Short mmCIF file of C-alpha atoms in Angstrom, two decimals:
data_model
loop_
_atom_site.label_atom_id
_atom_site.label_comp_id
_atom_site.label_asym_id
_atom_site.label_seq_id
_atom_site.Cartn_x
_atom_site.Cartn_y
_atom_site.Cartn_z
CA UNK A 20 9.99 -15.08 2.51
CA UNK A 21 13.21 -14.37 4.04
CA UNK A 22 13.05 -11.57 6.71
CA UNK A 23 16.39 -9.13 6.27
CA UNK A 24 18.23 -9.22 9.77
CA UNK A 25 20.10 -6.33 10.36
CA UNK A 26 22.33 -5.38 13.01
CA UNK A 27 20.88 -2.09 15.04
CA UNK A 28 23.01 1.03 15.63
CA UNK A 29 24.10 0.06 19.17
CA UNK A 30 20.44 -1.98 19.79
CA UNK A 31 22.32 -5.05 20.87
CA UNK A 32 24.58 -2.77 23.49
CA UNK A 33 21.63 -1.46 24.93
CA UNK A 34 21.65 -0.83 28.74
CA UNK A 35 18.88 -2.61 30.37
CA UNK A 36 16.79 0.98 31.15
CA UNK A 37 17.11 4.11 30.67
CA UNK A 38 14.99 6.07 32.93
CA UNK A 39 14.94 9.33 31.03
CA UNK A 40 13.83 7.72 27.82
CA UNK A 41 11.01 5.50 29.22
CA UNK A 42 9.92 9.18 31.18
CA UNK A 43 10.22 10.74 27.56
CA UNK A 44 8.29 8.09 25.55
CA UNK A 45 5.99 7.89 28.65
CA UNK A 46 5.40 11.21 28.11
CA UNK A 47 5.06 11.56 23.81
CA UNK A 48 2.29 8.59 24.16
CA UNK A 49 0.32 10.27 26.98
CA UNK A 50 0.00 13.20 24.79
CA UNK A 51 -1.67 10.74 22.33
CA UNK A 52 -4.29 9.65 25.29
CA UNK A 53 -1.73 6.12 24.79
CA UNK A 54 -0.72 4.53 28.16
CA UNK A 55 2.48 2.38 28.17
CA UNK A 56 1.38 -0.63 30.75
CA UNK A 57 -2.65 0.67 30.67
CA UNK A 58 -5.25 -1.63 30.76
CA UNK A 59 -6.89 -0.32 27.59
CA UNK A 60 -7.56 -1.91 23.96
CA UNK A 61 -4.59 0.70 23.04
CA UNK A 62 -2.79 0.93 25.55
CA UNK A 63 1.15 -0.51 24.96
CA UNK A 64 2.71 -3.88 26.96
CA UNK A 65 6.26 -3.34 27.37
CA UNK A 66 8.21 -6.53 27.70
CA UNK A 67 11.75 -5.65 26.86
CA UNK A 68 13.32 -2.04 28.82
CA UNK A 69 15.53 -1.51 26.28
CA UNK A 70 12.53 -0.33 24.09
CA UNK A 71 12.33 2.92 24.91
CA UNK A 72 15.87 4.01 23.92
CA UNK A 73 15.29 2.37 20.59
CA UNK A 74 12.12 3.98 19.67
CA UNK A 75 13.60 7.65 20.55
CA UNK A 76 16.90 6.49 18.89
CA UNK A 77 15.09 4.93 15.40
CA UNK A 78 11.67 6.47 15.59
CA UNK A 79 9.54 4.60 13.65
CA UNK A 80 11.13 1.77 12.11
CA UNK A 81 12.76 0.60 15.57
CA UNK A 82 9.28 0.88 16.86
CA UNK A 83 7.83 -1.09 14.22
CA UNK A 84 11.09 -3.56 14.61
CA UNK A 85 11.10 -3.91 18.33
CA UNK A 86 7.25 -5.48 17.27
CA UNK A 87 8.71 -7.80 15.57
CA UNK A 88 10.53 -8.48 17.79
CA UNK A 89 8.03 -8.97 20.64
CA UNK A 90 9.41 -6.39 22.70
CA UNK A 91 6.03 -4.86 23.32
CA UNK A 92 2.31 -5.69 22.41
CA UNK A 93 -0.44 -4.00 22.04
CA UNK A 94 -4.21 -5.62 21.76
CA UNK A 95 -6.09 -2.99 19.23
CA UNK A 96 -2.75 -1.68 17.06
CA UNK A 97 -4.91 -0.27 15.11
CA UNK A 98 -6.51 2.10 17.24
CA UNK A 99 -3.26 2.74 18.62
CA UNK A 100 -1.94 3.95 15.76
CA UNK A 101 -4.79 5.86 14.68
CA UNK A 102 -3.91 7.75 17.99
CA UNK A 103 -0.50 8.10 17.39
CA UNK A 104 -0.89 9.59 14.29
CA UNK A 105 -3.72 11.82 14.84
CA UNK A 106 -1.46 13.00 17.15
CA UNK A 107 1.54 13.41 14.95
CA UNK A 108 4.05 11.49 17.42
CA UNK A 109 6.30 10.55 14.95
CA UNK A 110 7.65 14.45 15.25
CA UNK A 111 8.85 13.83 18.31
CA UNK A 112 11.17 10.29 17.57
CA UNK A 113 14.74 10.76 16.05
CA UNK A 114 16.00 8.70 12.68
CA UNK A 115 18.77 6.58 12.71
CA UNK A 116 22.01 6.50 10.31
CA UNK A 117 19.75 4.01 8.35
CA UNK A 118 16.72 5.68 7.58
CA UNK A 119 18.69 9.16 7.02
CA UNK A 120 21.16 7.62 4.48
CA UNK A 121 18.14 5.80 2.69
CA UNK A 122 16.38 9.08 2.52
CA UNK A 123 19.44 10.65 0.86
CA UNK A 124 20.45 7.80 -1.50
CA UNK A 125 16.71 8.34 -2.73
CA UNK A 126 17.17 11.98 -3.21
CA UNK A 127 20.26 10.86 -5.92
CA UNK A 128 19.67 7.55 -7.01
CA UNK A 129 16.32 6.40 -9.08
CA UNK A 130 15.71 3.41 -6.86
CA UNK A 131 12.46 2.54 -8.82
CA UNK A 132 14.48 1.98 -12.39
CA UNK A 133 13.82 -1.14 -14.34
CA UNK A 134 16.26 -3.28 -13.14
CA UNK A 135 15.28 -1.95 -9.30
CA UNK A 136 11.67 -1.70 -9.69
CA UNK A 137 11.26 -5.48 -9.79
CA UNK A 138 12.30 -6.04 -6.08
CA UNK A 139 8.87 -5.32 -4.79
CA UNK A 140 7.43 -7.99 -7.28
CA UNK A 141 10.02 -10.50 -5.55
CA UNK A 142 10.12 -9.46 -1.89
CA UNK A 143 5.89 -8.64 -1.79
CA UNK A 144 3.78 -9.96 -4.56
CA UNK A 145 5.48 -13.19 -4.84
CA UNK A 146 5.05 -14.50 -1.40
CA UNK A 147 2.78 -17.11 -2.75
CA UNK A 148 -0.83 -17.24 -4.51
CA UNK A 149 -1.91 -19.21 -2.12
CA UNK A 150 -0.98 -16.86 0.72
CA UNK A 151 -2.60 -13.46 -1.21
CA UNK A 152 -5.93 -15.84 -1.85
CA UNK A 153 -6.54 -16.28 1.53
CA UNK A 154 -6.19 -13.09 2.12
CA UNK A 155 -7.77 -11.18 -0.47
CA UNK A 156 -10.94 -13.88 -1.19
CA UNK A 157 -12.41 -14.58 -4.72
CA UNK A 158 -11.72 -10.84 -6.53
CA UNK A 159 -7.91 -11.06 -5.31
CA UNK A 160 -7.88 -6.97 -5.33
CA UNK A 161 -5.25 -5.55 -3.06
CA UNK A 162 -6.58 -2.03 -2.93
CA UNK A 163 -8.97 0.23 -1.06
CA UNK A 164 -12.64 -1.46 -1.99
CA UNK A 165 -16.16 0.35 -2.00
CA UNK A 166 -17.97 -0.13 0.85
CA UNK A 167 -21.05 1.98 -0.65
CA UNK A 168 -24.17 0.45 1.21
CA UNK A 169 -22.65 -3.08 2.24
CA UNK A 170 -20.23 -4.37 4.82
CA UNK A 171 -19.31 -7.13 2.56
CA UNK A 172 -15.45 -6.91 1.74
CA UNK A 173 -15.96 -9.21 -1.43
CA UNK A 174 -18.93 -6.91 -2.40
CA UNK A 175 -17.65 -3.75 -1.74
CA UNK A 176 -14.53 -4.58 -4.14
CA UNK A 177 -16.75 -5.60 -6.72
CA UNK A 178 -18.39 -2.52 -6.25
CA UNK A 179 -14.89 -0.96 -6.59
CA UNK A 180 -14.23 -2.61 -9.68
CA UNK A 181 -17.75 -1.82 -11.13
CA UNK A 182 -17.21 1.46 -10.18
CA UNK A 183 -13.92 2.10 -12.30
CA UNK A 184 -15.26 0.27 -15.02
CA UNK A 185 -18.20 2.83 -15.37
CA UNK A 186 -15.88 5.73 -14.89
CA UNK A 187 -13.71 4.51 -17.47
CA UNK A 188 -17.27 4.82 -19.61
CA UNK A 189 -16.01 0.75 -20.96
CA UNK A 190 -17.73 -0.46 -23.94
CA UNK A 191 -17.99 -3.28 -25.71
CA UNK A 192 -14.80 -4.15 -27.98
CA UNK A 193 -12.66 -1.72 -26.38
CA UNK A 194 -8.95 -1.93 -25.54
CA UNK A 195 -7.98 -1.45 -22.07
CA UNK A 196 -4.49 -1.44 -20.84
CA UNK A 197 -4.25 -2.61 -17.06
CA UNK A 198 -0.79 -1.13 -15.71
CA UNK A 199 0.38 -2.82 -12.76
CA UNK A 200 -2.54 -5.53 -13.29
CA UNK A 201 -1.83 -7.61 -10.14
CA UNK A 202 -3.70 -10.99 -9.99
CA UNK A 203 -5.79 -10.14 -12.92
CA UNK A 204 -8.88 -9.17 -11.24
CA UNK A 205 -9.76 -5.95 -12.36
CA UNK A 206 -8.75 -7.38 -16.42
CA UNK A 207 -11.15 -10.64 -16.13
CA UNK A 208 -14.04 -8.36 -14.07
CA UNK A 209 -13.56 -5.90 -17.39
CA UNK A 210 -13.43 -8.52 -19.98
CA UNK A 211 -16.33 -10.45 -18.71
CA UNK A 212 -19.01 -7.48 -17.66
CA UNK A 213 -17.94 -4.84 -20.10
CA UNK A 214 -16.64 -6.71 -22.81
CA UNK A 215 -13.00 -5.51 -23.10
CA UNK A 216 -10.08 -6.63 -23.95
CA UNK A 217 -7.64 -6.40 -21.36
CA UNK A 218 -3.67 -6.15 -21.91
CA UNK A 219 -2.41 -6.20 -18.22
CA UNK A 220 1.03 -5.96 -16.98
CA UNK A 221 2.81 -6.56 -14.18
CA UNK A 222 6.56 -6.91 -12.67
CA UNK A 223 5.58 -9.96 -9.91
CA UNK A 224 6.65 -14.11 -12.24
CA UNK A 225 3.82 -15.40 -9.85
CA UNK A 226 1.13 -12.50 -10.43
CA UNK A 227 1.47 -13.54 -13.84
CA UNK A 228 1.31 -17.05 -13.71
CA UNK A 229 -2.31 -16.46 -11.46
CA UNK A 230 -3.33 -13.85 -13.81
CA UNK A 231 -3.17 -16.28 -16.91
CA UNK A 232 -5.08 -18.85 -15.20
CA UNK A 233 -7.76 -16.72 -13.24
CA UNK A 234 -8.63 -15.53 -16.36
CA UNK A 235 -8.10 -18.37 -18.70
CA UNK A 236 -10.79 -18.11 -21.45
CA UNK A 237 -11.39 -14.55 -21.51
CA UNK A 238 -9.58 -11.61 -23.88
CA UNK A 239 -7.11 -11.19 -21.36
CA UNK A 240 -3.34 -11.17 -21.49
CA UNK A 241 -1.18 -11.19 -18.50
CA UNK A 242 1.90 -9.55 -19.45
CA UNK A 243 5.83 -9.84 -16.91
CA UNK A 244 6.41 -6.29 -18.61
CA UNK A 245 7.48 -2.94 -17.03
CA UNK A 246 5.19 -0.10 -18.35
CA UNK A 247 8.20 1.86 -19.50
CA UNK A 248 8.09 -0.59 -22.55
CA UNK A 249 4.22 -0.74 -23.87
CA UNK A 250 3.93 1.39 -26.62
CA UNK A 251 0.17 0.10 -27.89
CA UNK A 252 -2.62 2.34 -28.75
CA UNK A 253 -5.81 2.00 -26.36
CA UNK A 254 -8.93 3.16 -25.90
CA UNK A 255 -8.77 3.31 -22.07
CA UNK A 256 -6.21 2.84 -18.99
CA UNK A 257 -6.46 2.38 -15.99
CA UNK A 258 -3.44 1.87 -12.85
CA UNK A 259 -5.21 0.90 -9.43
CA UNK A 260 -1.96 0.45 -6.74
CA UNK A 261 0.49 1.11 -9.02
CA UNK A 262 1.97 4.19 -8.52
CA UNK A 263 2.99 3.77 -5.26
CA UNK A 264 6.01 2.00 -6.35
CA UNK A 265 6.56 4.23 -9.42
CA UNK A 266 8.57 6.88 -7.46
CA UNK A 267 8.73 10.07 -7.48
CA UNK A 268 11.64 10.57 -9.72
CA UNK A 269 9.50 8.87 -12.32
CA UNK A 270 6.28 9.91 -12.05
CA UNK A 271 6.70 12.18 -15.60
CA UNK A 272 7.65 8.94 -16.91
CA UNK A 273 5.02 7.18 -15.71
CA UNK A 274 2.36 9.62 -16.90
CA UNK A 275 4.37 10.27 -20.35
CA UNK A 276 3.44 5.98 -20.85
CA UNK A 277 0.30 5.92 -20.35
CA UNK A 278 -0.20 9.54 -22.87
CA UNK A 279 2.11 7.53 -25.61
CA UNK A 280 -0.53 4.56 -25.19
CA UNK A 281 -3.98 6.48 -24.73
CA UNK A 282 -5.79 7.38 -28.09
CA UNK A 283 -6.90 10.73 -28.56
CA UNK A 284 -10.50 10.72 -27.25
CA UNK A 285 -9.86 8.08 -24.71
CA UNK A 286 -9.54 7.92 -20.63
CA UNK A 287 -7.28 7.72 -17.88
CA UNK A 288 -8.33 6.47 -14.44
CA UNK A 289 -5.18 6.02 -11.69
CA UNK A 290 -6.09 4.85 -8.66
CA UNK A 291 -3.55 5.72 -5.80
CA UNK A 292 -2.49 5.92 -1.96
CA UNK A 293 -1.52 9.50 -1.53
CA UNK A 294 0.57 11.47 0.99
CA UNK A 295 -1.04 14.41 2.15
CA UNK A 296 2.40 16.25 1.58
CA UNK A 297 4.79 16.62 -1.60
CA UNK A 298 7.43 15.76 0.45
CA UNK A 299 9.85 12.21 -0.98
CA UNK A 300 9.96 10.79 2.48
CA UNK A 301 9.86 7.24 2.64
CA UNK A 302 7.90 5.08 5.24
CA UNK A 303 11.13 3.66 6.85
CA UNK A 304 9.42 0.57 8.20
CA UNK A 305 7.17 -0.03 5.36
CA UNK A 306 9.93 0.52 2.73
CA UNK A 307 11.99 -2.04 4.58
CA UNK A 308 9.55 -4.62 5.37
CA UNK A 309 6.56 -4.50 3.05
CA UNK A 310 7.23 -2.70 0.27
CA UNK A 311 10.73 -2.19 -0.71
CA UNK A 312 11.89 1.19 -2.53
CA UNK A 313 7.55 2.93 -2.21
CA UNK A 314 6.75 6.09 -1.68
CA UNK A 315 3.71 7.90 -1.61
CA UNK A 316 2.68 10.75 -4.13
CA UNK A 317 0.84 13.59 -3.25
CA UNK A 318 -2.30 14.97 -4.92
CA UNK A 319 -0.45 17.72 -6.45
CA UNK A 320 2.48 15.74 -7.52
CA UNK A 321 0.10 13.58 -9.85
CA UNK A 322 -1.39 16.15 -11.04
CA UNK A 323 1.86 18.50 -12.07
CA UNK A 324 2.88 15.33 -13.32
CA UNK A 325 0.01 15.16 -15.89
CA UNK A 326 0.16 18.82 -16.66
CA UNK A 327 0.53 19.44 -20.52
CA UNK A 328 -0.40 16.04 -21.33
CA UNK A 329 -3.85 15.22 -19.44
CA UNK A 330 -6.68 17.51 -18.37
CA UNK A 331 -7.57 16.29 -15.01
CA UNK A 332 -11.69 15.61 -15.50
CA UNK A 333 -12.55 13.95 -11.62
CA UNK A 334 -10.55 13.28 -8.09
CA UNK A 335 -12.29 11.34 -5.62
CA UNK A 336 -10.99 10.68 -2.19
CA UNK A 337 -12.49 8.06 -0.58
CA UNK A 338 -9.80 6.51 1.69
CA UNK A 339 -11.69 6.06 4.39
CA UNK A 340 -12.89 2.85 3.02
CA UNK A 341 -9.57 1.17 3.62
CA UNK A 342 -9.48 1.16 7.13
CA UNK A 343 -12.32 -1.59 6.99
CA UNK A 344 -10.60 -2.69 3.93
CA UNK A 345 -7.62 -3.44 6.07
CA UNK A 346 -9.25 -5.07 8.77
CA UNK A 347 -11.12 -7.30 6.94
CA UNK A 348 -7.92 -8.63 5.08
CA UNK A 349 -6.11 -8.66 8.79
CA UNK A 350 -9.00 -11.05 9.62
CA UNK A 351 -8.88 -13.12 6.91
CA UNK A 352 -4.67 -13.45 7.39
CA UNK A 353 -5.05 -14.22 11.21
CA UNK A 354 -7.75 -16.91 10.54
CA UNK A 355 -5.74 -18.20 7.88
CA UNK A 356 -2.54 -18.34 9.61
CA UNK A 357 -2.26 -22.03 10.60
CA UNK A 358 -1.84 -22.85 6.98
CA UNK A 359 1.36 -20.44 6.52
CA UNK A 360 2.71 -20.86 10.22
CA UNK A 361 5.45 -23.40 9.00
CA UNK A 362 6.18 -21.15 5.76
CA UNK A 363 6.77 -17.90 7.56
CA UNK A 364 7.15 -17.90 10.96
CA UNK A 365 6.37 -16.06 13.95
CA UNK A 366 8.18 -13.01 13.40
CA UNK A 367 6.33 -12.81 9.90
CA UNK A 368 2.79 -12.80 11.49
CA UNK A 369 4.01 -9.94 13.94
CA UNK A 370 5.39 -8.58 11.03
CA UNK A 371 2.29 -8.67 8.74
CA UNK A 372 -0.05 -7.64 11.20
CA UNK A 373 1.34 -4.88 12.28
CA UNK A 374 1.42 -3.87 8.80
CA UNK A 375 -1.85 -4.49 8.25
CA UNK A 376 -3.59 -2.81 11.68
CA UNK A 377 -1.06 -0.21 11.63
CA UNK A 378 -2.32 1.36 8.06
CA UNK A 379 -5.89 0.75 8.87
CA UNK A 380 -5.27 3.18 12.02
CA UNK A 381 -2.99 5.22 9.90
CA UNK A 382 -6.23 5.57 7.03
CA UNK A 383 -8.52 6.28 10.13
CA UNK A 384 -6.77 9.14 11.63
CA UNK A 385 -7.18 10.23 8.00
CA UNK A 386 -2.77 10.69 7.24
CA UNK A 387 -2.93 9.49 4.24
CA UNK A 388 -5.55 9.20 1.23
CA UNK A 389 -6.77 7.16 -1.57
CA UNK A 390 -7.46 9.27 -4.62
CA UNK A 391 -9.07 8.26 -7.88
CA UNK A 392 -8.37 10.75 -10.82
CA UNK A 393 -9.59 10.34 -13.96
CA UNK A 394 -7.87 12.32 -16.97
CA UNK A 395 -8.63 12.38 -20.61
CA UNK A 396 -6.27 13.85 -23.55
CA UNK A 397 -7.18 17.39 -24.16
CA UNK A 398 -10.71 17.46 -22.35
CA UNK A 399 -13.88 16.11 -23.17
CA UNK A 400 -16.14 18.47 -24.93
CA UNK A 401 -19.09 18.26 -23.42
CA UNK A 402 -17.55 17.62 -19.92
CA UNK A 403 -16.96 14.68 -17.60
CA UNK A 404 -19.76 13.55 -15.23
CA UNK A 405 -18.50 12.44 -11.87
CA UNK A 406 -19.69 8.74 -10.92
CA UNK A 407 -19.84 7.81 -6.88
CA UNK A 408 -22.91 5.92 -6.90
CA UNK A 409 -23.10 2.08 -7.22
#
């Protein structure tokens, strides 16, 4: 993967300190019981004065850049930022000419089109198989998993697929479509407990080319298709990480798909990262680095998207799970690493850490949410019963 270098507004001119900004930023992460040079876990390791400046100057992507960077450390990131945004600090850092034209070229500009929408398949999903396996372990699901009376991560996403699969009420000989399908997981665990078959789709060459192979044998097909084009009657659907990169400009026409494609008595289930406000604001750091062009939903937008053509029958919430979720894959990366070290680099591992601690603390402090909904077409007659337990 190539890391985008780009040239920081003024970063480079930087004078060596700034006493009123380290005072300030000594200040905002005090508030946030977060020392800068304590001897706690949490506690932040500046190495490089001109930090300060930058992280008042470009709020949270410089401070997620000057990371990269190694311009501070920090030992438990992820309690850090569970801290930090518990205690809302991002209010108090500025945005840069970057992040504020992004914002507005979002407001005008569908960034998650076709032709667009396939950038997060090439910068994320296709960083290699090999890279995602070692991560993820034998299910290869890259979403929140169940933890519901284990501490197992390859159990507790089993779980999580089990658990869709029943709210989905799968039967044998149905048709399910799998929209954004990833490594074929979810299809294969579908086709080979429930007896499905599976039409997934996804936007990522080398998701496909796993996909066809993982499940190799089974009623599966892995589809390079955006769901914009499947037009297929099914008896079920289901979406788990998907509409995260749908974008908010296109959530109608996400939810429009999957009504053209559901038969009449069938069911929905979209499984989702949510914002806890309806407000289009890009992470600046993780829309740069990780996942380019995503944006969150909120709980109401999916559901005033769906209004007219779903009834909503169940939300569950159970994002908590993906802070161990997240820490579990961090482990798996960082024991893993010596593999990839010569593919990626250093900055990389700084880089993908910090992604993956900083969300973990981010899920923790509870700022964001992983929602399951479940909709069917016109409402089941005699009701939907809510499923939680394994």
């Amino acid at each position: 993967m190539q890391i985008i270098k780009h040239s920081h507004f003024g970063v480079s001119e930087l004078p060596a300190r700034w006493p009123w900004a380290e005072a300030m930023l000594r200040e905002i992460f005090e508030s946030a019981d977060i020392r800068i040079g304590g001897g706690r876990p949490w506690d932040i390791q500046v190495h490089n004065d001109r930090f300060y400046r930058r992280v008042l100057a470009d709020g949270l992507l410089g401070f997620g850049e000057a990371y990269m960077e190694g311009w501070w450390d920090c030992d438990a990131i992820d309690e850090m930022c569970f801290r930090a945004k518990r205690a809302n600090l991002e209010k108090h850092w500025g945005s840069n000419v970057r992040v504020l034209m992004a914002v507005a070229l979002s407001a005008v500009i569908n960034l998650q089109s076709k032709s667009r929408s396939r950038l997060v398949g090439e910068r994320h999903y296709d960083l290699g198989n090999d890279f995602f396996e070692a991560m993820l372990g034998p299910t290869m699901q890259y979403s929140c998993a169940y933890f519901q009376n284990t501490a197992d991560l390859d159990e507790a996403q089993r779980l999580k697929m089990d658990l869709i699969c029943r709210k989905l009420d799968l039967r044998p000989g149905m048709r399910l479509l799998d929209i954004g399908c990833g490594w074929g997981g979810l299809a294969k665990y579908a086709a080979q407990r429930y007896g499905c078959t599976v039409i997934g789709i996804t936007i990522s060459k080398q998701q496909q080319s796993y996909g066809e192979e993982f499940c190799r044998g089974l009623p599966v097909e892995i589809r390079l298709q955006d769901y914009r084009d499947v037009s297929e009657p099914f008896d079920r659907i289901v979406s788990v990480g998907m509409l995260e990169h749908v974008g908010y400009k296109n959530y109608r026409h996400y939810m429009k798909a999957a009504d053209r494609c559901l038969k009449d008595d069938g069911l929905f289930l979209c499984h989702t990262i949510a914002d806890i406000e309806s407000i289009p604001r890009p992470d600046p750091w993780i829309s740069e680095y990780i996942f380019p062009n995503s944006i969150l939903p909120s709980a109401s937008l999916v559901a005033r998207a769906a209004e007219g053509l779903f009834v909503l029958e169940d939300t569950h919430n159970f994002g908590a799970y993906y802070d161990p979720t997240l820490l579990a894959w961090e482990n798996r990366f960082r024991k893993s690493w010596q593999r990839f070290e010569n593919r990626f680099g250093g900055r990389f591992y700084r880089m993908w850490r910090y992604y993956l601690l900083g969300c973990a603390g981010a899920f923790r402090a509870r700022g964001i949410q992983l929602y399951q909904f479940v909709f069917s077409k016109g409402g089941l007659v005699h009701g939907y019963v809510p499923i939680r337990a394994c």
